[in-house]
PDB file of C-alpha atoms in Angstrom:
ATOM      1  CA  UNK A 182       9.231  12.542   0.959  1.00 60.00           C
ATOM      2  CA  UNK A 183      11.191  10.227  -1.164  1.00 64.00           C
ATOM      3  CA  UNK A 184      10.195   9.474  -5.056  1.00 85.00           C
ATOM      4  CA  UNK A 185       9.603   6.687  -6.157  1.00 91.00           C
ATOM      5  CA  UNK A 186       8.487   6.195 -10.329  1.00 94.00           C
ATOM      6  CA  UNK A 187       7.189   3.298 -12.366  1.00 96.00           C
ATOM      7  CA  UNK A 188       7.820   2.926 -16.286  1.00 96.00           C
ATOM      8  CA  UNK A 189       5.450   2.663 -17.892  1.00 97.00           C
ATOM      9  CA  UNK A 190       2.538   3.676 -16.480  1.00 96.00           C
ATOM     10  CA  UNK A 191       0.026   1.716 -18.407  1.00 97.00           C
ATOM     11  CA  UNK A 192       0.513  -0.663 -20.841  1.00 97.00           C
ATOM     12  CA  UNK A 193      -1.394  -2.909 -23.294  1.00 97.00           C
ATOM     13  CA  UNK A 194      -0.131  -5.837 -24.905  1.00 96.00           C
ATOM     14  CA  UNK A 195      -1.316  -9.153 -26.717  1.00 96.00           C
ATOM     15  CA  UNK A 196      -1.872 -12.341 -24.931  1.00 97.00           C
ATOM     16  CA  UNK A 197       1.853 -14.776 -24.576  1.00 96.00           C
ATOM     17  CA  UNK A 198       3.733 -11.429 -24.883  1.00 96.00           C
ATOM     18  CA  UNK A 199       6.018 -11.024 -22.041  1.00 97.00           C
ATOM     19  CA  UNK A 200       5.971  -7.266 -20.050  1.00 97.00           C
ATOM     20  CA  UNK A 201       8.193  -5.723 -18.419  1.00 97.00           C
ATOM     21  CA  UNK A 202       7.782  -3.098 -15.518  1.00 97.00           C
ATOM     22  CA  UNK A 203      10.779  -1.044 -14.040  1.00 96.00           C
ATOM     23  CA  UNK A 204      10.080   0.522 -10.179  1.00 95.00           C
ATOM     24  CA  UNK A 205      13.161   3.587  -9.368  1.00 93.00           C
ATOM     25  CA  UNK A 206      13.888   4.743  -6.243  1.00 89.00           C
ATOM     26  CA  UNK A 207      14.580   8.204  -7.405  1.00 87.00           C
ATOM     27  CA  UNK A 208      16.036  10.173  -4.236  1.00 81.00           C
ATOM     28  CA  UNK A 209      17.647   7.165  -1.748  1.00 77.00           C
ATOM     29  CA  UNK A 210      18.419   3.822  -1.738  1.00 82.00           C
ATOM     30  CA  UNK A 211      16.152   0.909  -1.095  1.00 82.00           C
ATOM     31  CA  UNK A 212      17.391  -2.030  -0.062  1.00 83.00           C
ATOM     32  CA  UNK A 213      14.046  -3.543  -0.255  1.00 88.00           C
ATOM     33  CA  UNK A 214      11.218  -3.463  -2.738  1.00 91.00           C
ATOM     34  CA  UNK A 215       7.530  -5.132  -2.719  1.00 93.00           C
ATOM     35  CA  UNK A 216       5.551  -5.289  -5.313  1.00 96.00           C
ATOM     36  CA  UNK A 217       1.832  -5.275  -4.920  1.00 97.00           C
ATOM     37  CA  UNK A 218      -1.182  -5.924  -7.825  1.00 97.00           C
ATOM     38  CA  UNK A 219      -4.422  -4.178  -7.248  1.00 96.00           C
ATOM     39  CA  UNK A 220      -7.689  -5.607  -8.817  1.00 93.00           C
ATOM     40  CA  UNK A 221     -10.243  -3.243  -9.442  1.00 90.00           C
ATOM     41  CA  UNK A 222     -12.066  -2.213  -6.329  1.00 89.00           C
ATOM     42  CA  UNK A 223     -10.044  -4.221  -4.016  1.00 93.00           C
ATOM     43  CA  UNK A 224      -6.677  -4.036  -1.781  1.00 94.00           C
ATOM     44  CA  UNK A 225      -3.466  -4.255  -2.755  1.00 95.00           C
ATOM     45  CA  UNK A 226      -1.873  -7.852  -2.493  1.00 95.00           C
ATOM     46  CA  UNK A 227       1.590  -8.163  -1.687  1.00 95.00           C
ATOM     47  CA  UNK A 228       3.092 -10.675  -4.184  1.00 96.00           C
ATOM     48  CA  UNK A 229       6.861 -10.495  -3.337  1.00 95.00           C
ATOM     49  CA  UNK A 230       9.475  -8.825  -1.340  1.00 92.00           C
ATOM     50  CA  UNK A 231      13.077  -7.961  -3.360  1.00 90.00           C
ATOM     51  CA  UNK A 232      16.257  -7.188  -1.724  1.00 86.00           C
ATOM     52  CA  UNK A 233      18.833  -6.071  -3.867  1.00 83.00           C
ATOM     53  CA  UNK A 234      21.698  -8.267  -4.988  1.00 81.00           C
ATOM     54  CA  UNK A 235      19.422 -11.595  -4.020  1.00 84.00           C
ATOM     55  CA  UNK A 236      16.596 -13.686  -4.907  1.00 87.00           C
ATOM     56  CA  UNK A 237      12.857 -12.328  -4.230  1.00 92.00           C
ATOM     57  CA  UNK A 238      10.981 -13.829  -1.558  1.00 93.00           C
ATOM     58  CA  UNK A 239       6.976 -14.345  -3.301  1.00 95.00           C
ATOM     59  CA  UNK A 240       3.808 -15.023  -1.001  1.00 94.00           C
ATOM     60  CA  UNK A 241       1.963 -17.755  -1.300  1.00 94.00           C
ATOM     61  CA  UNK A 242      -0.014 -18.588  -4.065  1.00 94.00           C
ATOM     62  CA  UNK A 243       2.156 -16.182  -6.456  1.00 95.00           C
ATOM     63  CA  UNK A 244       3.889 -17.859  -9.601  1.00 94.00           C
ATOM     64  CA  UNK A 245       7.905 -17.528  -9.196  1.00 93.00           C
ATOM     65  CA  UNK A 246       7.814 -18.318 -12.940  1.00 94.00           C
ATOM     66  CA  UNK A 247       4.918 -16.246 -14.023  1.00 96.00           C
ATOM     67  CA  UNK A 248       6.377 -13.014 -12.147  1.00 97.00           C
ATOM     68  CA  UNK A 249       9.975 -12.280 -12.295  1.00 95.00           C
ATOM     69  CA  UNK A 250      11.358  -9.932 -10.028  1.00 94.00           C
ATOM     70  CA  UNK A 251      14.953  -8.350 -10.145  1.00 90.00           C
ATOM     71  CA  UNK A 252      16.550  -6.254  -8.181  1.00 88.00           C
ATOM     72  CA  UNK A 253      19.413  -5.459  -9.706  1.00 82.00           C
ATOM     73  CA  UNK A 254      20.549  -2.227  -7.839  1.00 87.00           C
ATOM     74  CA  UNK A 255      19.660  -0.118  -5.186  1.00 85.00           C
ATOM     75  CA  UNK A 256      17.952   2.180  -7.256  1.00 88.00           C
ATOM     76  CA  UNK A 257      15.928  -0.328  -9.604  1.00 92.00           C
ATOM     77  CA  UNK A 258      13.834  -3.252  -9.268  1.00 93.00           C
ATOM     78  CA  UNK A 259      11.521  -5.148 -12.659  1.00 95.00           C
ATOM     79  CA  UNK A 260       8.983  -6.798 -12.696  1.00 97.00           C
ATOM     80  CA  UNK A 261       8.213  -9.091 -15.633  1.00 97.00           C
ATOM     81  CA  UNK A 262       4.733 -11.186 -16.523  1.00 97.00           C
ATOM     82  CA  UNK A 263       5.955 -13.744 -18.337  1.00 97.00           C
ATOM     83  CA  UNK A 264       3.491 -15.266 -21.324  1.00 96.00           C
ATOM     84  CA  UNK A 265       0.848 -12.419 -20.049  1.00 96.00           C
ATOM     85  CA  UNK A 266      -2.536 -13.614 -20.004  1.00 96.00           C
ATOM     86  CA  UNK A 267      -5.737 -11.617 -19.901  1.00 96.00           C
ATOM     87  CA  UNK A 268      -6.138 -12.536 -16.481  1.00 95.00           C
ATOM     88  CA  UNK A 269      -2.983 -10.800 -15.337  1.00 96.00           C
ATOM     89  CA  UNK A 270      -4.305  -7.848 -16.265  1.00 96.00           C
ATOM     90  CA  UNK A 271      -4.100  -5.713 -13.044  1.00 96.00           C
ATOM     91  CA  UNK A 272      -2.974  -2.563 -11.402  1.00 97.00           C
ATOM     92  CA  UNK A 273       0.596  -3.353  -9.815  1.00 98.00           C
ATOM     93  CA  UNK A 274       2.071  -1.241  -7.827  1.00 97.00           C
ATOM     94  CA  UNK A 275       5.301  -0.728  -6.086  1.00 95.00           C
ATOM     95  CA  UNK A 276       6.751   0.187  -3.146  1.00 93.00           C
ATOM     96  CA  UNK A 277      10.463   1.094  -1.716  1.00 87.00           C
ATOM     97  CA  UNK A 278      11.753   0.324   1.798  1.00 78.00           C
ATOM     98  CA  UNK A 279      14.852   0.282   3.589  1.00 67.00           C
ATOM     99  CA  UNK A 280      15.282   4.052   4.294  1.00 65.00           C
ATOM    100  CA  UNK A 281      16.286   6.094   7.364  1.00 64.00           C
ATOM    101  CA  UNK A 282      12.261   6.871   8.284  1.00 66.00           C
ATOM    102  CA  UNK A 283      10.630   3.933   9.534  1.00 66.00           C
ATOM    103  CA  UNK A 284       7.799   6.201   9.537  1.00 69.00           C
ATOM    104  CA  UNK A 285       7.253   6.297   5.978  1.00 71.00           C
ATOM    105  CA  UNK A 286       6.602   3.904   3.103  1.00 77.00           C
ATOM    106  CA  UNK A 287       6.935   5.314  -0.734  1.00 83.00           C
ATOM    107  CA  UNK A 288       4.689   3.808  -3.577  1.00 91.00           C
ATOM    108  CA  UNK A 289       5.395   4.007  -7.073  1.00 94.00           C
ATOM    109  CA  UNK A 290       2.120   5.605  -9.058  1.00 95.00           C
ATOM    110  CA  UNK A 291       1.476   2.231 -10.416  1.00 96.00           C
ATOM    111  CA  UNK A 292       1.326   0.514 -13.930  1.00 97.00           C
ATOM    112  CA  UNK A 293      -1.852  -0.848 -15.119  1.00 97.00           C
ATOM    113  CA  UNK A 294      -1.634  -3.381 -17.658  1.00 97.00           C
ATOM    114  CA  UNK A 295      -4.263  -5.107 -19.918  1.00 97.00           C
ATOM    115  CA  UNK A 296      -4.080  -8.192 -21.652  1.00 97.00           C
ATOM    116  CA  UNK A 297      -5.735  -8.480 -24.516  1.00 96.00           C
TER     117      UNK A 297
ATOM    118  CA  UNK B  64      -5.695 -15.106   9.357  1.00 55.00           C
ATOM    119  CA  UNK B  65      -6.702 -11.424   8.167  1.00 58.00           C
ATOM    120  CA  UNK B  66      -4.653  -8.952  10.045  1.00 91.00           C
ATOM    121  CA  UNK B  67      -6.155  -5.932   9.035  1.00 96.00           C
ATOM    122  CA  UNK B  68      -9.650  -5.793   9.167  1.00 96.00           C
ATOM    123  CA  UNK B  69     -11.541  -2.568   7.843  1.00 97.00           C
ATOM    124  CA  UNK B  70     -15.465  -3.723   8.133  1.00 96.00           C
ATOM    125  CA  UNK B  71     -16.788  -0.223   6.704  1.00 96.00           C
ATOM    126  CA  UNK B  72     -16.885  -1.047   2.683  1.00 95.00           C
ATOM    127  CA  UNK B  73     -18.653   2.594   1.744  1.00 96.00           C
ATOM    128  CA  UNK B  74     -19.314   5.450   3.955  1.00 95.00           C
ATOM    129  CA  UNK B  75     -21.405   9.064   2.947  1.00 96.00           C
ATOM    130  CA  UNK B  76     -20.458  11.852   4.891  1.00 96.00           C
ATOM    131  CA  UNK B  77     -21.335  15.319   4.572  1.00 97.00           C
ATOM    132  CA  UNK B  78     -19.163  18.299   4.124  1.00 97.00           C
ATOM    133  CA  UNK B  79     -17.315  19.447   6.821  1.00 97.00           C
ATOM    134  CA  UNK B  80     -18.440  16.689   9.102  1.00 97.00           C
ATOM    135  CA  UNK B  81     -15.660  14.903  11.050  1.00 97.00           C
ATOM    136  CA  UNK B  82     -15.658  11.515   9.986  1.00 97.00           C
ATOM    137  CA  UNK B  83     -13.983   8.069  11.559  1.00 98.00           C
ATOM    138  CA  UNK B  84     -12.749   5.026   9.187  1.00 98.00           C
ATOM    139  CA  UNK B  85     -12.472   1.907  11.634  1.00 98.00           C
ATOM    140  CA  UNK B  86      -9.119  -0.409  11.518  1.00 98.00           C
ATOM    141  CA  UNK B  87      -8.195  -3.128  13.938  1.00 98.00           C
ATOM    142  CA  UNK B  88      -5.485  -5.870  13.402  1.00 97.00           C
ATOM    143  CA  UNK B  89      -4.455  -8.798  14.703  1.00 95.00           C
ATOM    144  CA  UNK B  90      -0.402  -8.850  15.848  1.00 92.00           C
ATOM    145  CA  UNK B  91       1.681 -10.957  18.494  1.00 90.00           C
ATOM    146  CA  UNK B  92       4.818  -8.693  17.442  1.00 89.00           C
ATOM    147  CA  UNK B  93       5.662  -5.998  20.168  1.00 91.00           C
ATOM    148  CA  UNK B  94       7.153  -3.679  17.723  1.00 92.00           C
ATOM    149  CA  UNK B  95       4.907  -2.852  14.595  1.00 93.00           C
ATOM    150  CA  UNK B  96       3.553  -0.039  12.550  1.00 93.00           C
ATOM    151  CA  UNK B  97       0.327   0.899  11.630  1.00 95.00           C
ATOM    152  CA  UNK B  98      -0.674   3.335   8.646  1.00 95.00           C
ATOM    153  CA  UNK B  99      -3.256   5.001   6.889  1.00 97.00           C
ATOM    154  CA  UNK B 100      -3.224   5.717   2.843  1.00 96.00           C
ATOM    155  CA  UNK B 101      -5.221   7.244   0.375  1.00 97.00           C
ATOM    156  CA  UNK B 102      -5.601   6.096  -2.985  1.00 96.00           C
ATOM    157  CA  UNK B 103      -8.072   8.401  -5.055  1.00 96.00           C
ATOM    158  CA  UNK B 104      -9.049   6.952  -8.593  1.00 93.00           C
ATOM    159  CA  UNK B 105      -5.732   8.143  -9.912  1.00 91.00           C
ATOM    160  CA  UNK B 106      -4.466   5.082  -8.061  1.00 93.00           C
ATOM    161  CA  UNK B 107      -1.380   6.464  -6.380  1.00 92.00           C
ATOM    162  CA  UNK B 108      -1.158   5.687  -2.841  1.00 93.00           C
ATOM    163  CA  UNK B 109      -0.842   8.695  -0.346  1.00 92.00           C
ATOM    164  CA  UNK B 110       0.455   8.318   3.006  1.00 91.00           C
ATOM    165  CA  UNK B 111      -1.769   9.770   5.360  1.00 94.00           C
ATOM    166  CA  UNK B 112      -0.064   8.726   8.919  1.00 94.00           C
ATOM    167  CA  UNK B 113       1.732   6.679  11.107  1.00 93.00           C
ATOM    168  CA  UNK B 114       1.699   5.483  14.309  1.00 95.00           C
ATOM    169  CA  UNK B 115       4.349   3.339  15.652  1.00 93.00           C
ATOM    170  CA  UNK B 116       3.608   0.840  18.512  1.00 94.00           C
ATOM    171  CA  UNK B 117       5.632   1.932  21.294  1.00 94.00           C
ATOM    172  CA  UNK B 118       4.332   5.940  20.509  1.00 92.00           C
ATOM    173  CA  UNK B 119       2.279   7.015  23.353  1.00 89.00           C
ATOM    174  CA  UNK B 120       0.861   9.956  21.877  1.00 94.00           C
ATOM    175  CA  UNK B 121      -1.706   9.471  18.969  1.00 96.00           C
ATOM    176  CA  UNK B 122      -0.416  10.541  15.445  1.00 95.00           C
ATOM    177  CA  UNK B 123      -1.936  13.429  13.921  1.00 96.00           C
ATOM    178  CA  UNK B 124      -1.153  15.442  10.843  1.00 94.00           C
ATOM    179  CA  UNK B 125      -2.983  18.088  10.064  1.00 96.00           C
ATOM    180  CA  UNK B 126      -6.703  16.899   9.515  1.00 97.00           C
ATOM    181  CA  UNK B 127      -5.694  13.429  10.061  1.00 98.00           C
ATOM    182  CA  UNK B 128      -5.490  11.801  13.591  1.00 97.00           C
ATOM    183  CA  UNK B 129      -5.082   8.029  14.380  1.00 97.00           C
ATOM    184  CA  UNK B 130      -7.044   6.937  17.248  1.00 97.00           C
ATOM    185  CA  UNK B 131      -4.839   4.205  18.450  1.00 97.00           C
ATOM    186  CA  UNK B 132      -6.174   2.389  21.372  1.00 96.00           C
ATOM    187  CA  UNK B 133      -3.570  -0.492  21.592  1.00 95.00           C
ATOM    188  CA  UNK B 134      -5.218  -2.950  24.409  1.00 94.00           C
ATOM    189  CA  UNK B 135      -8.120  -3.403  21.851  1.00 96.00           C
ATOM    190  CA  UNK B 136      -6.122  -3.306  18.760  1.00 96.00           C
ATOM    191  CA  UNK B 137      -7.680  -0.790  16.972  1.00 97.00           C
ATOM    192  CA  UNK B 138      -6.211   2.116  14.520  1.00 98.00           C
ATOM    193  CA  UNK B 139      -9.242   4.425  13.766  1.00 98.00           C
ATOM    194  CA  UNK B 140      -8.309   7.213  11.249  1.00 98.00           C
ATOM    195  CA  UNK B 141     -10.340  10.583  11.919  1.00 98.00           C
ATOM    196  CA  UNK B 142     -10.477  13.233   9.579  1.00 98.00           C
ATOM    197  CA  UNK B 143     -11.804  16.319  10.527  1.00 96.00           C
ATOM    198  CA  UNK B 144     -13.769  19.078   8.708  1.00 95.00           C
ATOM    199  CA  UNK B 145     -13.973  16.523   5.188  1.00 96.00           C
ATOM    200  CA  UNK B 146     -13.320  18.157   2.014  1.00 97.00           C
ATOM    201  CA  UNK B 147     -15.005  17.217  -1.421  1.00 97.00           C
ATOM    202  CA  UNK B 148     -11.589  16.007  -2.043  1.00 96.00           C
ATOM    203  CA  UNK B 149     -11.379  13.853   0.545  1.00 97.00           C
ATOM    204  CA  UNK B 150     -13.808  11.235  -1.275  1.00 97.00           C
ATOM    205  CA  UNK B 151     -11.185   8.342  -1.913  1.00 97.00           C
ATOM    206  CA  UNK B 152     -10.783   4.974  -1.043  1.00 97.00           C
ATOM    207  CA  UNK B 153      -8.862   4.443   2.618  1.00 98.00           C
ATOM    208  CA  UNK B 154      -6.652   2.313   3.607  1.00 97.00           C
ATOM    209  CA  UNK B 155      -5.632   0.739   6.871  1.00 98.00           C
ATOM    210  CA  UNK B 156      -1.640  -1.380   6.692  1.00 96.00           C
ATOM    211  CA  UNK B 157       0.396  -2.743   8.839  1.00 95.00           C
ATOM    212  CA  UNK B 158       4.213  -3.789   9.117  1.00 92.00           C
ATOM    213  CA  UNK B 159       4.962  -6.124  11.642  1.00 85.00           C
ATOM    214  CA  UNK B 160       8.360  -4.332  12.458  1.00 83.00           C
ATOM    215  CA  UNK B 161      10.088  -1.253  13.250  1.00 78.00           C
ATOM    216  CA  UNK B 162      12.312  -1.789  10.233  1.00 80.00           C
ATOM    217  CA  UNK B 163      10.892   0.312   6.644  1.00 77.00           C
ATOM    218  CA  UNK B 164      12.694  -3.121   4.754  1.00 79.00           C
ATOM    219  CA  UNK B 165       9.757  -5.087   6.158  1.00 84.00           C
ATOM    220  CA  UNK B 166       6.675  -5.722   3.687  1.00 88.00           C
ATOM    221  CA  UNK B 167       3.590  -3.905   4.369  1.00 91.00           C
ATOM    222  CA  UNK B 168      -0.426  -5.710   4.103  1.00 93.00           C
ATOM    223  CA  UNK B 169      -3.492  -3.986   4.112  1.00 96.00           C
ATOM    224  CA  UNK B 170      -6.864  -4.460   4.908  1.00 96.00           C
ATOM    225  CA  UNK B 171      -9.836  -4.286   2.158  1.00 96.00           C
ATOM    226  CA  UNK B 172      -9.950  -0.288   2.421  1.00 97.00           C
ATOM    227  CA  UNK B 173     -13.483   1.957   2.948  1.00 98.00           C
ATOM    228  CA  UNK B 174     -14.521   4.039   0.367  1.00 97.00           C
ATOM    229  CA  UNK B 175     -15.192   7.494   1.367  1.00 98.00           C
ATOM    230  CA  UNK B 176     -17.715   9.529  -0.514  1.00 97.00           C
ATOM    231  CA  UNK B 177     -18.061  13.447   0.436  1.00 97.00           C
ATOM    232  CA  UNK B 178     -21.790  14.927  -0.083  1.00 96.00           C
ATOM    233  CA  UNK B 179     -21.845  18.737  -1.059  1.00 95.00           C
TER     234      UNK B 179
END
């Protein structure tokens, strides 16, 4: 199946810092990536949809401002918590779609991040 | 409106029992796919299987087999003979299209615990 990789793969950082989280589509192009966060013990919530070369599409209740999403190339998509806050600390995971196999769905391994 | 709806939170099952995780969802699409992950504490998700809406024939792969009984809108995972290292949480998803650009959601998951 196709790769997909997150950078990095945990991070830590100090309240009001800003992070940044890269999602590759290693082996095909994806014309589409979500991006999910994962609290601990419970499902993954979908908190936008990027298509590359255009603007994200967020669910409700997700901060546009808080959570910037670009999707820059077929290949990469970021995620970035602005002004991080202990409370965005989370598991977030992403995903690539758009390939041939409508059968499949690839998932990055995730990033955790904690805000301290 | 939940979509996916996986009402087993915890389930014990003993080695090499066959065991069932429940899924049903709630669609008014014609085309959509249903799926089955598994995310061990690691936290990367695995696909498990698939099982497109117009397929006739149940999905199975290997030990996995989806139980997909359309009229009632259920998508029961069964794995058979359970490993030790099958104890993971489980996830039910569905996209609500054919096309792999389309997000996925997923219901609250069961998590599976394999006695020795």
């Amino acid at each position: 199946g196709a790769v997909v990789s997150q950078h990095p793969s945990r991070v830590i950082c100090k309240s009001g810092t800003s992070v940044k989280i890269e999602c590759r589509s290693l082996d095909f192009q994806a014309t589409t990536m979500f991006w999910y966060r994962q609290f601990p013990k419970k499902s993954l919530m979908l908190m936008a949809t990027s298509n590359e070369g255009s603007k994200a599409t967020y669910e409700q209740g997700v901060e546009k401002d808080k959570f910037l999403i670009n999707h820059a190339s077929l290949t990469l998509s970021t995620l970035t918590v602005t002004s991080a806050h202990p409370e965005d600390s989370s598991f977030y995971i992403c995903s690539a779609g758009g390939g041939m196999k409508v059968n499949e769905q690839f998932f990055g391994p995730g990033t955790r991040l904690t805000v301290l | 409106a939940q979509k996916i709806t996986q009402t087993q939170p915890g389930m014990f099952v003993q080695e090499k029992e066959a065991v069932t995780l429940d899924c049903t969802y709630d669609t008014s699409d014609q085309s959509y796919g249903l799926f089955w992950y598994k995310q061990p504490s690691s936290g990367e998700m695995i696909f498990l299987i698939y099982q497109g809406s117009y397929d006739e024939q149940n999905a199975t792969e290997g030990r996995y087999s989806l139980n997909f009984q359309k009229a009632r809108k259920s998508a029961n995972l069964v794995i058979s003979a359970s490993q030790l290292g099958d104890s993971a949480m489980y996830f039910c998803a569905m996209r609500e299209s054919y096309s792999s650009a389309s997000k996925i959601i997923f219901g609250s998951g069961t998590r599976l615990s394999i006695r020795p």
